[in-house]
Coordinates of C-alpha atoms in Angstrom, one line a residue:
X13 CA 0.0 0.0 0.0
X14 CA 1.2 3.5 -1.1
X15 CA 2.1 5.8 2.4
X16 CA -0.6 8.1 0.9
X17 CA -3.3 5.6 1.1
X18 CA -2.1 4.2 4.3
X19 CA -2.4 7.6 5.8
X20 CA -5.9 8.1 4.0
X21 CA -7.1 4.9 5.2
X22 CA -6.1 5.5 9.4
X23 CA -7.7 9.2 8.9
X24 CA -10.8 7.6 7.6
X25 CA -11.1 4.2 10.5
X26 CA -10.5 7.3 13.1
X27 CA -13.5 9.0 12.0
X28 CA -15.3 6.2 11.9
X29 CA -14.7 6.0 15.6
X30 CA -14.5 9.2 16.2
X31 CA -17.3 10.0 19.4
X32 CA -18.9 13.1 18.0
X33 CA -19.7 10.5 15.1
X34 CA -18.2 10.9 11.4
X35 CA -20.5 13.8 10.8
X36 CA -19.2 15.8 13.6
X37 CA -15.6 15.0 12.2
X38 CA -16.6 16.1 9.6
X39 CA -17.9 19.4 10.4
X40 CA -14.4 20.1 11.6
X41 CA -12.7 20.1 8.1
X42 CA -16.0 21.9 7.1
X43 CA -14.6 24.9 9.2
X44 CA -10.8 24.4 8.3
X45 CA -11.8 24.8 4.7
X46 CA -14.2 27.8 5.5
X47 CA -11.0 29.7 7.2
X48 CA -8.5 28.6 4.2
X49 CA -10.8 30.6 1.8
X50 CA -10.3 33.4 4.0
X51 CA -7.0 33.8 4.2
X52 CA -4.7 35.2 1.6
X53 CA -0.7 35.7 1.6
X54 CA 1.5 34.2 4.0
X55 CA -1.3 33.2 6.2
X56 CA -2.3 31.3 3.2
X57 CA 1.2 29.8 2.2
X58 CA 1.1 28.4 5.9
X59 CA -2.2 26.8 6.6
X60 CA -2.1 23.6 7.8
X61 CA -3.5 21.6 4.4
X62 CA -3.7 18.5 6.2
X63 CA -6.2 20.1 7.9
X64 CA -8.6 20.6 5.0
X65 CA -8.7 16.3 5.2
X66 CA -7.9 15.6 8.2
X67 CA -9.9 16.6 11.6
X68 CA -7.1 15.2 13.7
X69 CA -4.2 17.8 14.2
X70 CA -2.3 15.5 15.9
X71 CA -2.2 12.5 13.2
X72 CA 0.0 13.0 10.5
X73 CA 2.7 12.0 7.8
X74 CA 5.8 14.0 9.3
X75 CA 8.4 12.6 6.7
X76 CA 8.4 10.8 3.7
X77 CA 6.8 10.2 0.3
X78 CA 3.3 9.6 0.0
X79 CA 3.9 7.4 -3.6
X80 CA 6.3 4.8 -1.5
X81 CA 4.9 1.2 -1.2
X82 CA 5.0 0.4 2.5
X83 CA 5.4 -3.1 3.3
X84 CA 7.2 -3.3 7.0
X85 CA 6.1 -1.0 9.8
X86 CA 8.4 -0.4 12.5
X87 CA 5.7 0.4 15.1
X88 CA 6.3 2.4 18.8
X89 CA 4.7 4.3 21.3
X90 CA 7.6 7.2 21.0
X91 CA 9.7 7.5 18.1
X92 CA 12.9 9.5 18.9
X93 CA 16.0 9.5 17.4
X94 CA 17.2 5.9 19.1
X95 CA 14.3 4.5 17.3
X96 CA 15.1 5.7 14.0
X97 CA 18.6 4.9 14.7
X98 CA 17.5 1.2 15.1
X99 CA 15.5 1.4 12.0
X100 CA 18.1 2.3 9.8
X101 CA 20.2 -0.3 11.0
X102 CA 17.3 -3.0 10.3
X103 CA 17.7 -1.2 6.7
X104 CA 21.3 -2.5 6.9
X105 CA 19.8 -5.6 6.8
X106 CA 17.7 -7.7 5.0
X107 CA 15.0 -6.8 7.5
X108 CA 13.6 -3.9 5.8
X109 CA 11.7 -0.9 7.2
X110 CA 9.3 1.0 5.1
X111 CA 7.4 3.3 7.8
X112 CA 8.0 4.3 11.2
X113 CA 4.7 4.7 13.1
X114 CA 4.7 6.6 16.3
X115 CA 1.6 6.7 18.8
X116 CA 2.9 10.2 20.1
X117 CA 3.4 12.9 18.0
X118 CA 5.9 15.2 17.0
X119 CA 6.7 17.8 14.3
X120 CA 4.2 20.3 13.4
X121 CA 1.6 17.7 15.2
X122 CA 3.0 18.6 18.5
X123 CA 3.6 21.8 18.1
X124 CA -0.4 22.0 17.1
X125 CA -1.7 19.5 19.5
X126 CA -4.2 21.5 21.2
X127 CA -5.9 21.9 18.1
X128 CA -7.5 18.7 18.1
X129 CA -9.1 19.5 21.8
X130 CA -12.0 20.7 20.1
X131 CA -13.2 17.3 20.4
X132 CA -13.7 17.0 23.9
X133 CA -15.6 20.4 23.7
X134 CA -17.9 18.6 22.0
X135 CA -17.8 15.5 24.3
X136 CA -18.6 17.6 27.3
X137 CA -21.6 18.7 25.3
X138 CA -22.9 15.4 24.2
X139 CA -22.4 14.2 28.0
X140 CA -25.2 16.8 28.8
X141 CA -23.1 20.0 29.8
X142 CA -24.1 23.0 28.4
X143 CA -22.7 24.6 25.6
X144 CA -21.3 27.8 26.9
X145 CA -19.9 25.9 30.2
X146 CA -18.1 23.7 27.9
X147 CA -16.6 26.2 25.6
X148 CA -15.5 28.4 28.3
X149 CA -14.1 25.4 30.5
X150 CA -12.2 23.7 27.1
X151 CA -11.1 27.0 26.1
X152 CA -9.1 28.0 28.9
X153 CA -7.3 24.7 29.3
X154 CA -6.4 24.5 24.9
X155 CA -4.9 28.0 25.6
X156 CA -3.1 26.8 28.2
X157 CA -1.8 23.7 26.3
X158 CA -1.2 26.0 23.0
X159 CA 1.5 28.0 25.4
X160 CA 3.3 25.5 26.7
X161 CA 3.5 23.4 23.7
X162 CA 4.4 26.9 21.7
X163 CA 7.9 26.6 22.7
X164 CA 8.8 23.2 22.1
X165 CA 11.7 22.6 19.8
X166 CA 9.0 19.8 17.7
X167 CA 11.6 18.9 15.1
X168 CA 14.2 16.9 16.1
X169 CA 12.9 13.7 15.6
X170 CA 11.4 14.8 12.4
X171 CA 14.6 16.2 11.5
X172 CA 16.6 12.6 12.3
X173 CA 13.7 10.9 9.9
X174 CA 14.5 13.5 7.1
X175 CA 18.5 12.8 7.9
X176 CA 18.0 9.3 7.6
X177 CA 15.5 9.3 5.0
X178 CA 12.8 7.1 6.5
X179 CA 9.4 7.3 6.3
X180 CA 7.8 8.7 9.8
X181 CA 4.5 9.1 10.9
X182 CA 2.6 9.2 13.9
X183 CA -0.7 7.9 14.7
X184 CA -2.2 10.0 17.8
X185 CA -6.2 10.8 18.2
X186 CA -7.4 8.5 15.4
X187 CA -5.8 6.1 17.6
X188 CA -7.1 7.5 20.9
X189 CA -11.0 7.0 19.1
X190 CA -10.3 3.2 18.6
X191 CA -9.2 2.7 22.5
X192 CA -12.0 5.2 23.4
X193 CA -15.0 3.5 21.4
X194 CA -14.1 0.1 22.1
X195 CA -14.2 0.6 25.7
X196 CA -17.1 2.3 26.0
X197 CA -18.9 0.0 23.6
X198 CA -17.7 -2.9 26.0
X199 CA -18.6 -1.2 29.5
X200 CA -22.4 -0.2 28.1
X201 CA -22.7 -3.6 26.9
X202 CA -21.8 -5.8 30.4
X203 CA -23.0 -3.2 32.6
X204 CA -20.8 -3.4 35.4
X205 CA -21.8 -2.3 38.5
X206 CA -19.2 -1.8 41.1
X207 CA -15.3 -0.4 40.2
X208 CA -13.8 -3.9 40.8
X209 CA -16.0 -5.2 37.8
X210 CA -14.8 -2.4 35.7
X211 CA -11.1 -3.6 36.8
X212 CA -11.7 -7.2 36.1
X213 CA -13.1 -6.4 32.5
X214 CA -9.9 -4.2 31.6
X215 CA -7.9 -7.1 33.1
X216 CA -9.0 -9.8 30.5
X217 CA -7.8 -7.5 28.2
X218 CA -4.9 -8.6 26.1
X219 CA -2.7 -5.2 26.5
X220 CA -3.7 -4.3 30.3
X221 CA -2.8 -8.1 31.0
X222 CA 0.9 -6.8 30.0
X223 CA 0.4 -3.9 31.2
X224 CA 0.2 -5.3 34.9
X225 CA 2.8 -7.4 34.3
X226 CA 5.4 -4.4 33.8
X227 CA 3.8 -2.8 36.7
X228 CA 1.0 -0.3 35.0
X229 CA -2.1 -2.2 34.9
X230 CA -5.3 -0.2 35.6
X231 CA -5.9 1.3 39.1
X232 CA -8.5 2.4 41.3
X233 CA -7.4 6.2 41.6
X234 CA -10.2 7.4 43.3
X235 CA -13.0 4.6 44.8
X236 CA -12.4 0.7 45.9
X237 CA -13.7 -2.5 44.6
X238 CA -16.7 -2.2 46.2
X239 CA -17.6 1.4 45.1
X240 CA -20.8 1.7 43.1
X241 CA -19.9 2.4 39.2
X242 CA -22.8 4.5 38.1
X243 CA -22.5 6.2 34.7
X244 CA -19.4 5.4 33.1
X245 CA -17.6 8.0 30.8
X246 CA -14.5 6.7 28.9
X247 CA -12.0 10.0 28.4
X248 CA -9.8 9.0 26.4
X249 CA -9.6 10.9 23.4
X250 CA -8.8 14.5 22.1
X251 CA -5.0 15.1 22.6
X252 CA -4.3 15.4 26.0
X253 CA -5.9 15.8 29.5
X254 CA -9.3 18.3 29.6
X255 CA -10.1 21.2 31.8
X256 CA -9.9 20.3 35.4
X257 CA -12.8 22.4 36.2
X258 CA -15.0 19.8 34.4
X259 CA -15.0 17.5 36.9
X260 CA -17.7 19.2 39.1
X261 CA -20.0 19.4 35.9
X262 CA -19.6 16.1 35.2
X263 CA -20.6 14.8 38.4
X264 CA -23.9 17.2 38.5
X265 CA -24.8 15.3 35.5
X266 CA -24.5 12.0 36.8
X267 CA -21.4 10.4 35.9
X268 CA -20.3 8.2 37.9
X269 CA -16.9 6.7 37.5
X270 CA -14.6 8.2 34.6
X271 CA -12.0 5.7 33.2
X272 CA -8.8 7.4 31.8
X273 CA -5.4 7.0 30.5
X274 CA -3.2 9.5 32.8
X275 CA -4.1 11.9 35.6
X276 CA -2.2 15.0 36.6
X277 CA -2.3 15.9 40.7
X278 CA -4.0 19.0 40.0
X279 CA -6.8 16.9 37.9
X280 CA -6.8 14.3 40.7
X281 CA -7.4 16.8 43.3
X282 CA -10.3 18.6 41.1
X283 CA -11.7 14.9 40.9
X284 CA -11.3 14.0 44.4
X285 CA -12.8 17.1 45.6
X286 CA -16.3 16.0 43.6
X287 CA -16.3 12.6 44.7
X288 CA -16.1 11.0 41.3
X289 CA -14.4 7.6 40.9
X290 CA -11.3 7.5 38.8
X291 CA -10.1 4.7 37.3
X292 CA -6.5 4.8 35.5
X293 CA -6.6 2.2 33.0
X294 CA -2.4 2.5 32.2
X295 CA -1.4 5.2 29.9
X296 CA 1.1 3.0 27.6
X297 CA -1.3 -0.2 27.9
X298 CA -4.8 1.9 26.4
X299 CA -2.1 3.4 23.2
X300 CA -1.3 -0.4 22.7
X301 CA -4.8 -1.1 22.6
X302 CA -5.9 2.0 20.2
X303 CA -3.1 1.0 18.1
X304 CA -3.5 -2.8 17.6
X305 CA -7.5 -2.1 16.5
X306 CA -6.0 0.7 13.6
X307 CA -3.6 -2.2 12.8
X308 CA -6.3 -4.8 12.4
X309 CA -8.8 -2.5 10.3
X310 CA -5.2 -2.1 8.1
X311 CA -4.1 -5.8 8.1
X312 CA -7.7 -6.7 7.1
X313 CA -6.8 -5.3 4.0
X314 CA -2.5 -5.9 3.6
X315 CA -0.9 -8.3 5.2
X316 CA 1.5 -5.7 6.6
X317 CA 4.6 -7.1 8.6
X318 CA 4.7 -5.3 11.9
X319 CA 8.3 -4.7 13.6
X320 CA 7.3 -4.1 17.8
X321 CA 9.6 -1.3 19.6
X322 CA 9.5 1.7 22.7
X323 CA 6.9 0.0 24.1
X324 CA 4.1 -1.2 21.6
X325 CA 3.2 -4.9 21.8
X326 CA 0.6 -6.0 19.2
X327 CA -1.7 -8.2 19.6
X328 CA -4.5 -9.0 17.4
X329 CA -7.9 -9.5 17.1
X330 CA -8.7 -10.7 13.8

């Protein structure tokens, strides 16, 4: 498959699963191509044009050319320069890598993370908060991510790719959508009432199985086994951690028990304060599983040889 089509194709399976549905992804690039028609010059020359196709900022081609067949994916949860290192000594080899493929970003979809955070605007809306609560509380904390990511020197891996000439992409929020949906999907299904039911489902799960057995299986953050469940809201999508001044919303709404990836301290004592459960499903165990469902829908249709590194394991499903 073409690196074009390959990028094409994850764009379109993270719509798919994308929790504002596909038409809400797709009133995203509706906007992006309303705000390219208004700009002219230089503001013009450097619009994001991925943007026009792609509602995920943070999900991106960063190196390489998008008419080369890919074959072997050398596939990691963060690609630095070691990593690509390794690949281009596989390429000394008769073990051949076509594609990098990192989970975390870098590049220009670092640097512009925040603007995929739009997404969990639009969760807190669908969750039943209202709309002007939600913009203002998602507002604040994008800004605040936009200025500390402004700064970041986002090219050196992309740089080592170019140096190296190997194809490099990373795989971040249409990845997210995939861990995101299939959890949810699976908790409204068996109905689990009580925190220690939640655990147990996550650990007959192939990734969080080897995620406990390094040490960062899911935990019971806030709550114990025998704390009722309640509504259950899966937050694990839309680039990075929300506005800690959601939390107090959310539990006037109803929710019960939010399962995520990561929790800061300031977000954990914003949590703790509203007497929400918190349950940390492991931050590197939920990438493995958003990444091995993109990797199925892609194996489905090439038999794509998969090389595992910096901490992706892949299991599949199919």
């Amino acid at each position: 498959m073409k690196l074009g089509n390959l990028y094409k194709r994850i764009i379109g399976i993270g719509m798919r699963n994308d929790p504002r549905s596909r038409r809400g992804a797709e009133k995203v690039l509706r906007k992006s191509k309303k705000e390219y028609r208004s700009l002219r010059g230089a503001r013009k020359a450097a619009f994001d044009k991925d943007s026009l196709v792609n509602p995920y900022s943070d999900t991106r081609i960063l190196y390489g050319d998008k008419d080369k067949d890919i074959n072997t994916i050398m596939v990691g949860i963060d690609i630095e320069t070691p990593e690509l290192l390794m690949a281009d000594r596989f390429n000394q080899t008769d073990r051949r890598v076509d594609l990098v493929m990192s989970h975390h970003p870098g590049g220009r979809a670092l640097c512009e993370l925040h603007k995929v955070m739009g997404l969990q605007t639009d969760q807190l809306k669908s969750l039943g908060i209202s709309g002007e609560t939600a913009d203002e509380f998602m507002g604040e904390r994008i800004a605040e991510v936009a200025r500390k990511l402004h700064s970041r020197n986002c090219m050196r891996n992309i740089d080592a790719a170019r140096m190296l000439d190997i194809p490099f992409m990373c795989v971040h929020t249409a990845a997210d959508n995939m861990v995101t949906s299939f959890l949810q999907n699976l908790l409204d299904k068996k109905k689990p009432k009580t925190l220690g039911a939640i655990v147990d489902i996550l650990e007959g799960i192939y990734e969080y199985k080897e995620g406990a057995s390094a040490g960062a299986g899911p935990e019971m953050l806030i709550g114990d086994r025998k704390r009722p469940a309640g509504r259950i809201f899966v937050d694990m999508t839309g680039g990075t951690e929300g506005s800690k001044r959601a939390f107090s919303r959310l539990s006037q709404i109803g929710i019960g028990t939010i399962i995520s990836m990561h929790l800061s301290e300031e977000h954990y004592k914003a949590a703790k304060k509203e007497h929400i459960n918190i349950i940390i499903a492991g931050h590197i165990a939920s990438d493995n599983v958003g990444l091995n469902l993109i990797l199925d829908e892609l194996v489905k249709i090439e038999g794509f040889n998969i090389i595992q590194c910096s901490g992706f394991r892949r299991f599949s499903r199919i």
